[in-house]
Amino acid sequence: MDFKGAYARALRGVREDVRLYLVAISSLTVAFLCLGGALLGVANLSALSERWGHSDRMTVYLRDGAPEGDVSRLAMQLREHPAVTKASYQNADVSRARFLEGAHDSSSLRDLPRSAFPATIELELKAKADPQAVALIAERVSAQRTLVEEVDTYRNWFERIASLIGAGRAVVLVLASLVLACVMAIVANTIRLAVASRREEIEVLKMCGATNSFVRAPFVLEGTAQGV
């Protein structure tokens, strides 16, 4: 293939249909920006799902009047677990003070009774701890009915977040597919318009014995320029 001749014919075609190529390039630019934004959204949602899909905390709510000695032993046993990095005991007064400190309108909450703030053992888990190991810890702690009222692993909360993120990821993937289809349609229609505008030239070249590669070469170069 004569590259110099193909380049000259491609350059002449661009000059003759400059508005067509400007429209095509502008459309492709917008389409690829939308596609890039959609794919970036998928990447960010995947990162959020990975980051928020695991809880690094667990709260053990203790029964009223639980013996201090038994609570201390339970906290010590939890600290020795491989998946636990920290286990801190908080009595009702500390729980109440921390709750009021984090509340937006603590003045209206100060009259709540002390019984509304049970003593707890706050656990900090290792990063990306095995969910099965976390569930096993919660099950074993919950079995101590004389000490433990409830164990909250925040799993339901994180499962809801993960489901919302999954739905958003599916929507973004659908949008990305639509944008990709639009890109392909733009490219195909641009090629058709370019071929239609030079149909007579192509017919003359074929009558003179030009090969398919000879006819195709300028369009390939023009498409490459548009892509760049």
PDB file of C-alpha atoms in Angstrom:
ATOM      1  CA  MET A   1       0.000   0.000   0.000  1.00  0.00           C
ATOM      2  CA  ASP A   2       1.263   3.458  -0.949  1.00  0.00           C
ATOM      3  CA  PHE A   3       1.151   5.189   2.428  1.00  0.00           C
ATOM      4  CA  LYS A   4       2.000   8.609   0.986  1.00  0.00           C
ATOM      5  CA  GLY A   5      -0.813   8.387  -1.587  1.00  0.00           C
ATOM      6  CA  ALA A   6      -3.278   7.119   1.017  1.00  0.00           C
ATOM      7  CA  TYR A   7      -2.312   9.977   3.331  1.00  0.00           C
ATOM      8  CA  ALA A   8      -2.829  12.522   0.557  1.00  0.00           C
ATOM      9  CA  ARG A   9      -6.266  11.120  -0.301  1.00  0.00           C
ATOM     10  CA  ALA A  10      -7.240  11.017   3.392  1.00  0.00           C
ATOM     11  CA  LEU A  11      -6.161  14.645   3.836  1.00  0.00           C
ATOM     12  CA  ARG A  12      -8.186  15.673   0.797  1.00  0.00           C
ATOM     13  CA  GLY A  13     -11.216  13.821   2.156  1.00  0.00           C
ATOM     14  CA  VAL A  14     -10.930  15.595   5.491  1.00  0.00           C
ATOM     15  CA  ARG A  15     -10.721  19.007   3.793  1.00  0.00           C
ATOM     16  CA  GLU A  16     -13.786  18.257   1.700  1.00  0.00           C
ATOM     17  CA  ASP A  17     -15.875  16.987   4.651  1.00  0.00           C
ATOM     18  CA  VAL A  18     -14.368  19.046   7.454  1.00  0.00           C
ATOM     19  CA  ARG A  19     -17.734  19.810   9.084  1.00  0.00           C
ATOM     20  CA  LEU A  20     -18.650  16.129   9.119  1.00  0.00           C
ATOM     21  CA  TYR A  21     -15.417  15.235  10.883  1.00  0.00           C
ATOM     22  CA  LEU A  22     -15.699  18.075  13.368  1.00  0.00           C
ATOM     23  CA  VAL A  23     -19.189  16.885  14.298  1.00  0.00           C
ATOM     24  CA  ALA A  24     -17.967  13.281  14.535  1.00  0.00           C
ATOM     25  CA  ILE A  25     -14.978  14.177  16.702  1.00  0.00           C
ATOM     26  CA  SER A  26     -17.114  16.369  18.994  1.00  0.00           C
ATOM     27  CA  SER A  27     -19.701  13.604  19.362  1.00  0.00           C
ATOM     28  CA  LEU A  28     -17.018  11.021  20.092  1.00  0.00           C
ATOM     29  CA  THR A  29     -15.415  13.319  22.654  1.00  0.00           C
ATOM     30  CA  VAL A  30     -18.693  13.773  24.538  1.00  0.00           C
ATOM     31  CA  ALA A  31     -19.473  10.056  24.281  1.00  0.00           C
ATOM     32  CA  PHE A  32     -16.065   9.001  25.569  1.00  0.00           C
ATOM     33  CA  LEU A  33     -16.254  11.525  28.408  1.00  0.00           C
ATOM     34  CA  CYS A  34     -19.610  10.024  29.411  1.00  0.00           C
ATOM     35  CA  LEU A  35     -18.188   6.518  29.103  1.00  0.00           C
ATOM     36  CA  GLY A  36     -15.150   7.456  31.184  1.00  0.00           C
ATOM     37  CA  GLY A  37     -17.388   9.043  33.815  1.00  0.00           C
ATOM     38  CA  ALA A  38     -19.569   5.940  33.940  1.00  0.00           C
ATOM     39  CA  LEU A  39     -16.576   3.621  34.290  1.00  0.00           C
ATOM     40  CA  LEU A  40     -15.113   5.887  36.965  1.00  0.00           C
ATOM     41  CA  GLY A  41     -18.415   5.647  38.797  1.00  0.00           C
ATOM     42  CA  VAL A  42     -18.238   1.851  38.631  1.00  0.00           C
ATOM     43  CA  ALA A  43     -14.691   1.914  39.998  1.00  0.00           C
ATOM     44  CA  ASN A  44     -15.650   4.244  42.850  1.00  0.00           C
ATOM     45  CA  LEU A  45     -18.729   2.209  43.747  1.00  0.00           C
ATOM     46  CA  SER A  46     -16.634  -0.962  43.767  1.00  0.00           C
ATOM     47  CA  ALA A  47     -14.115   0.722  46.066  1.00  0.00           C
ATOM     48  CA  LEU A  48     -16.924   1.874  48.374  1.00  0.00           C
ATOM     49  CA  SER A  49     -18.392  -1.611  48.412  1.00  0.00           C
ATOM     50  CA  GLU A  50     -15.017  -3.062  49.337  1.00  0.00           C
ATOM     51  CA  ARG A  51     -14.422  -0.409  51.993  1.00  0.00           C
ATOM     52  CA  TRP A  52     -17.884  -0.394  53.581  1.00  0.00           C
ATOM     53  CA  GLY A  53     -18.666  -4.054  53.091  1.00  0.00           C
ATOM     54  CA  HIS A  54     -16.842  -5.007  56.290  1.00  0.00           C
ATOM     55  CA  SER A  55     -17.520  -3.765  59.779  1.00  0.00           C
ATOM     56  CA  ASP A  56     -14.544  -3.234  62.075  1.00  0.00           C
ATOM     57  CA  ARG A  57     -16.689  -2.812  65.183  1.00  0.00           C
ATOM     58  CA  MET A  58     -18.912  -4.887  67.393  1.00  0.00           C
ATOM     59  CA  THR A  59     -20.940  -3.817  70.420  1.00  0.00           C
ATOM     60  CA  VAL A  60     -21.838  -6.187  73.259  1.00  0.00           C
ATOM     61  CA  TYR A  61     -24.768  -4.879  75.306  1.00  0.00           C
ATOM     62  CA  LEU A  62     -24.627  -6.137  78.885  1.00  0.00           C
ATOM     63  CA  ARG A  63     -27.527  -6.924  81.178  1.00  0.00           C
ATOM     64  CA  ASP A  64     -28.324  -4.631  84.083  1.00  0.00           C
ATOM     65  CA  GLY A  65     -26.553  -5.710  87.233  1.00  0.00           C
ATOM     66  CA  ALA A  66     -24.026  -7.935  85.490  1.00  0.00           C
ATOM     67  CA  PRO A  67     -21.184  -8.766  87.942  1.00  0.00           C
ATOM     68  CA  GLU A  68     -18.102  -6.651  87.327  1.00  0.00           C
ATOM     69  CA  GLY A  69     -15.814  -9.659  87.702  1.00  0.00           C
ATOM     70  CA  ASP A  70     -17.621 -11.675  85.051  1.00  0.00           C
ATOM     71  CA  VAL A  71     -17.684  -8.685  82.721  1.00  0.00           C
ATOM     72  CA  SER A  72     -13.929  -8.185  83.156  1.00  0.00           C
ATOM     73  CA  ARG A  73     -13.257 -11.841  82.379  1.00  0.00           C
ATOM     74  CA  LEU A  74     -15.439 -11.648  79.281  1.00  0.00           C
ATOM     75  CA  ALA A  75     -13.604  -8.541  78.079  1.00  0.00           C
ATOM     76  CA  MET A  76     -10.249 -10.250  78.693  1.00  0.00           C
ATOM     77  CA  GLN A  77     -11.314 -13.320  76.717  1.00  0.00           C
ATOM     78  CA  LEU A  78     -12.421 -11.121  73.844  1.00  0.00           C
ATOM     79  CA  ARG A  79      -9.092  -9.251  73.826  1.00  0.00           C
ATOM     80  CA  GLU A  80      -7.262 -12.552  73.394  1.00  0.00           C
ATOM     81  CA  HIS A  81      -9.222 -13.459  70.255  1.00  0.00           C
ATOM     82  CA  PRO A  82      -7.068 -13.199  67.072  1.00  0.00           C
ATOM     83  CA  ALA A  83      -9.686 -11.126  65.214  1.00  0.00           C
ATOM     84  CA  VAL A  84     -10.024  -8.555  68.027  1.00  0.00           C
ATOM     85  CA  THR A  85      -7.595  -5.675  68.435  1.00  0.00           C
ATOM     86  CA  LYS A  86      -9.285  -3.907  71.340  1.00  0.00           C
ATOM     87  CA  ALA A  87     -12.090  -4.586  73.817  1.00  0.00           C
ATOM     88  CA  SER A  88     -13.078  -1.748  76.139  1.00  0.00           C
ATOM     89  CA  TYR A  89     -15.745  -1.864  78.840  1.00  0.00           C
ATOM     90  CA  GLN A  90     -18.073   1.124  79.222  1.00  0.00           C
ATOM     91  CA  ASN A  91     -20.518   1.406  82.074  1.00  0.00           C
ATOM     92  CA  ALA A  92     -23.904   3.079  81.770  1.00  0.00           C
ATOM     93  CA  ASP A  93     -22.590   6.508  82.788  1.00  0.00           C
ATOM     94  CA  VAL A  94     -19.841   6.443  80.178  1.00  0.00           C
ATOM     95  CA  SER A  95     -22.277   5.242  77.490  1.00  0.00           C
ATOM     96  CA  ARG A  96     -24.683   8.053  78.392  1.00  0.00           C
ATOM     97  CA  ALA A  97     -21.949  10.687  78.331  1.00  0.00           C
ATOM     98  CA  ARG A  98     -20.641   9.530  74.935  1.00  0.00           C
ATOM     99  CA  PHE A  99     -24.141   9.439  73.481  1.00  0.00           C
ATOM    100  CA  LEU A 100     -24.941  12.962  74.655  1.00  0.00           C
ATOM    101  CA  GLU A 101     -21.576  14.187  73.391  1.00  0.00           C
ATOM    102  CA  GLY A 102     -22.303  12.917  69.884  1.00  0.00           C
ATOM    103  CA  ALA A 103     -25.958  14.018  69.792  1.00  0.00           C
ATOM    104  CA  HIS A 104     -26.876  17.158  67.858  1.00  0.00           C
ATOM    105  CA  ASP A 105     -29.434  18.303  70.435  1.00  0.00           C
ATOM    106  CA  SER A 106     -28.234  16.863  73.717  1.00  0.00           C
ATOM    107  CA  SER A 107     -30.317  19.242  75.864  1.00  0.00           C
ATOM    108  CA  SER A 108     -33.549  17.426  75.049  1.00  0.00           C
ATOM    109  CA  LEU A 109     -31.940  14.035  75.752  1.00  0.00           C
ATOM    110  CA  ARG A 110     -30.468  14.706  79.183  1.00  0.00           C
ATOM    111  CA  ASP A 111     -33.690  13.683  80.904  1.00  0.00           C
ATOM    112  CA  LEU A 112     -33.480  10.139  79.576  1.00  0.00           C
ATOM    113  CA  PRO A 113     -33.189   7.601  82.420  1.00  0.00           C
ATOM    114  CA  ARG A 114     -29.886   5.879  83.147  1.00  0.00           C
ATOM    115  CA  SER A 115     -31.442   2.549  82.196  1.00  0.00           C
ATOM    116  CA  ALA A 116     -31.714   3.785  78.602  1.00  0.00           C
ATOM    117  CA  PHE A 117     -27.927   3.543  78.310  1.00  0.00           C
ATOM    118  CA  PRO A 118     -26.805  -0.026  79.063  1.00  0.00           C
ATOM    119  CA  ALA A 119     -23.242  -0.949  79.833  1.00  0.00           C
ATOM    120  CA  THR A 120     -21.355  -2.216  76.820  1.00  0.00           C
ATOM    121  CA  ILE A 121     -18.143  -3.808  75.661  1.00  0.00           C
ATOM    122  CA  GLU A 122     -16.931  -2.085  72.515  1.00  0.00           C
ATOM    123  CA  LEU A 123     -14.831  -4.313  70.250  1.00  0.00           C
ATOM    124  CA  GLU A 124     -12.486  -3.127  67.543  1.00  0.00           C
ATOM    125  CA  LEU A 125     -11.823  -5.801  64.943  1.00  0.00           C
ATOM    126  CA  LYS A 126      -8.905  -6.237  62.611  1.00  0.00           C
ATOM    127  CA  ALA A 127      -9.204  -4.687  59.172  1.00  0.00           C
ATOM    128  CA  LYS A 128     -11.118  -6.962  56.790  1.00  0.00           C
ATOM    129  CA  ALA A 129     -11.726  -9.526  59.491  1.00  0.00           C
ATOM    130  CA  ASP A 130     -13.262 -12.787  58.293  1.00  0.00           C
ATOM    131  CA  PRO A 131     -17.081 -12.382  58.445  1.00  0.00           C
ATOM    132  CA  GLN A 132     -17.436 -15.995  59.586  1.00  0.00           C
ATOM    133  CA  ALA A 133     -15.035 -15.370  62.471  1.00  0.00           C
ATOM    134  CA  VAL A 134     -16.985 -12.236  63.447  1.00  0.00           C
ATOM    135  CA  ALA A 135     -20.264 -14.158  63.323  1.00  0.00           C
ATOM    136  CA  LEU A 136     -18.732 -16.929  65.472  1.00  0.00           C
ATOM    137  CA  ILE A 137     -17.596 -14.389  68.081  1.00  0.00           C
ATOM    138  CA  ALA A 138     -21.082 -12.857  68.178  1.00  0.00           C
ATOM    139  CA  GLU A 139     -22.681 -16.284  68.540  1.00  0.00           C
ATOM    140  CA  ARG A 140     -20.415 -17.351  71.399  1.00  0.00           C
ATOM    141  CA  VAL A 141     -20.843 -14.058  73.246  1.00  0.00           C
ATOM    142  CA  SER A 142     -24.623 -14.121  72.788  1.00  0.00           C
ATOM    143  CA  ALA A 143     -24.695 -17.574  74.381  1.00  0.00           C
ATOM    144  CA  GLN A 144     -23.735 -16.041  77.743  1.00  0.00           C
ATOM    145  CA  ARG A 145     -27.288 -15.044  78.591  1.00  0.00           C
ATOM    146  CA  THR A 146     -26.530 -14.172  82.208  1.00  0.00           C
ATOM    147  CA  LEU A 147     -24.212 -11.366  81.125  1.00  0.00           C
ATOM    148  CA  VAL A 148     -25.129 -10.382  77.572  1.00  0.00           C
ATOM    149  CA  GLU A 149     -28.383  -8.781  76.480  1.00  0.00           C
ATOM    150  CA  GLU A 150     -27.575  -8.390  72.773  1.00  0.00           C
ATOM    151  CA  VAL A 151     -24.652  -8.360  70.333  1.00  0.00           C
ATOM    152  CA  ASP A 152     -24.671  -5.898  67.444  1.00  0.00           C
ATOM    153  CA  THR A 153     -22.273  -6.635  64.568  1.00  0.00           C
ATOM    154  CA  TYR A 154     -23.782  -3.888  62.332  1.00  0.00           C
ATOM    155  CA  ARG A 155     -24.028  -6.527  59.606  1.00  0.00           C
ATOM    156  CA  ASN A 156     -27.591  -5.577  58.615  1.00  0.00           C
ATOM    157  CA  TRP A 157     -26.562  -1.962  58.185  1.00  0.00           C
ATOM    158  CA  PHE A 158     -23.593  -2.818  55.999  1.00  0.00           C
ATOM    159  CA  GLU A 159     -25.627  -5.322  53.993  1.00  0.00           C
ATOM    160  CA  ARG A 160     -28.109  -2.550  53.193  1.00  0.00           C
ATOM    161  CA  ILE A 161     -25.289  -0.249  52.118  1.00  0.00           C
ATOM    162  CA  ALA A 162     -23.778  -3.012  49.993  1.00  0.00           C
ATOM    163  CA  SER A 163     -27.133  -3.672  48.308  1.00  0.00           C
ATOM    164  CA  LEU A 164     -27.564   0.030  47.509  1.00  0.00           C
ATOM    165  CA  ILE A 165     -24.043   0.218  46.130  1.00  0.00           C
ATOM    166  CA  GLY A 166     -24.673  -2.919  44.062  1.00  0.00           C
ATOM    167  CA  ALA A 167     -27.840  -1.376  42.595  1.00  0.00           C
ATOM    168  CA  GLY A 168     -25.964   1.824  41.765  1.00  0.00           C
ATOM    169  CA  ARG A 169     -23.183  -0.201  40.153  1.00  0.00           C
ATOM    170  CA  ALA A 170     -25.722  -2.045  37.973  1.00  0.00           C
ATOM    171  CA  VAL A 171     -27.280   1.244  36.855  1.00  0.00           C
ATOM    172  CA  VAL A 172     -23.882   2.696  36.008  1.00  0.00           C
ATOM    173  CA  LEU A 173     -22.935  -0.433  34.039  1.00  0.00           C
ATOM    174  CA  VAL A 174     -26.156  -0.143  32.032  1.00  0.00           C
ATOM    175  CA  LEU A 175     -25.398   3.513  31.307  1.00  0.00           C
ATOM    176  CA  ALA A 176     -21.848   2.604  30.289  1.00  0.00           C
ATOM    177  CA  SER A 177     -23.198  -0.034  27.904  1.00  0.00           C
ATOM    178  CA  LEU A 178     -25.584   2.494  26.362  1.00  0.00           C
ATOM    179  CA  VAL A 179     -22.801   5.043  25.922  1.00  0.00           C
ATOM    180  CA  LEU A 180     -20.572   2.398  24.336  1.00  0.00           C
ATOM    181  CA  ALA A 181     -23.384   1.522  21.923  1.00  0.00           C
ATOM    182  CA  CYS A 182     -23.725   5.226  21.082  1.00  0.00           C
ATOM    183  CA  VAL A 183     -19.990   5.438  20.393  1.00  0.00           C
ATOM    184  CA  MET A 184     -20.152   2.491  18.028  1.00  0.00           C
ATOM    185  CA  ALA A 185     -23.193   4.003  16.274  1.00  0.00           C
ATOM    186  CA  ILE A 186     -21.392   7.332  15.839  1.00  0.00           C
ATOM    187  CA  VAL A 187     -18.342   5.636  14.354  1.00  0.00           C
ATOM    188  CA  ALA A 188     -20.463   3.489  12.022  1.00  0.00           C
ATOM    189  CA  ASN A 189     -22.592   6.409  10.828  1.00  0.00           C
ATOM    190  CA  THR A 190     -19.534   8.587  10.269  1.00  0.00           C
ATOM    191  CA  ILE A 191     -17.993   5.878   8.088  1.00  0.00           C
ATOM    192  CA  ARG A 192     -21.246   5.499   6.136  1.00  0.00           C
ATOM    193  CA  LEU A 193     -21.500   9.250   5.544  1.00  0.00           C
ATOM    194  CA  ALA A 194     -17.870   9.452   4.455  1.00  0.00           C
ATOM    195  CA  VAL A 195     -18.328   6.550   2.043  1.00  0.00           C
ATOM    196  CA  ALA A 196     -21.585   8.011   0.692  1.00  0.00           C
ATOM    197  CA  SER A 197     -19.998  11.406   0.065  1.00  0.00           C
ATOM    198  CA  ARG A 198     -17.235   9.771  -1.999  1.00  0.00           C
ATOM    199  CA  ARG A 199     -19.243   7.068  -3.684  1.00  0.00           C
ATOM    200  CA  GLU A 200     -18.471   8.326  -7.181  1.00  0.00           C
ATOM    201  CA  GLU A 201     -14.724   8.478  -6.434  1.00  0.00           C
ATOM    202  CA  ILE A 202     -14.834   4.915  -5.068  1.00  0.00           C
ATOM    203  CA  GLU A 203     -16.699   3.679  -8.147  1.00  0.00           C
ATOM    204  CA  VAL A 204     -14.123   5.268 -10.446  1.00  0.00           C
ATOM    205  CA  LEU A 205     -11.267   3.720  -8.458  1.00  0.00           C
ATOM    206  CA  LYS A 206     -12.878   0.267  -8.617  1.00  0.00           C
ATOM    207  CA  MET A 207     -13.432   0.649 -12.363  1.00  0.00           C
ATOM    208  CA  CYS A 208      -9.731   1.474 -12.730  1.00  0.00           C
ATOM    209  CA  GLY A 209      -8.830  -1.766 -10.927  1.00  0.00           C
ATOM    210  CA  ALA A 210      -8.116  -0.429  -7.422  1.00  0.00           C
ATOM    211  CA  THR A 211      -7.969  -3.098  -4.738  1.00  0.00           C
ATOM    212  CA  ASN A 212     -10.104  -3.044  -1.588  1.00  0.00           C
ATOM    213  CA  SER A 213      -7.088  -2.179   0.568  1.00  0.00           C
ATOM    214  CA  PHE A 214      -6.261   0.754  -1.730  1.00  0.00           C
ATOM    215  CA  VAL A 215      -9.811   2.111  -1.385  1.00  0.00           C
ATOM    216  CA  ARG A 216      -9.982   1.385   2.327  1.00  0.00           C
ATOM    217  CA  ALA A 217      -6.622   2.937   3.314  1.00  0.00           C
ATOM    218  CA  PRO A 218      -7.732   6.627   3.424  1.00  0.00           C
ATOM    219  CA  PHE A 219     -10.761   5.780   5.543  1.00  0.00           C
ATOM    220  CA  VAL A 220      -8.558   3.873   7.984  1.00  0.00           C
ATOM    221  CA  LEU A 221      -6.219   6.852   8.301  1.00  0.00           C
ATOM    222  CA  GLU A 222      -9.125   9.256   8.769  1.00  0.00           C
ATOM    223  CA  GLY A 223     -10.657   7.022  11.437  1.00  0.00           C
ATOM    224  CA  THR A 224      -7.294   6.767  13.191  1.00  0.00           C
ATOM    225  CA  ALA A 225      -6.982  10.567  13.193  1.00  0.00           C
ATOM    226  CA  GLN A 226     -10.489  10.900  14.632  1.00  0.00           C
ATOM    227  CA  GLY A 227      -9.709   8.384  17.343  1.00  0.00           C
ATOM    228  CA  VAL A 228      -6.527  10.209  18.319  1.00  0.00           C
TER     229      VAL A 228
END
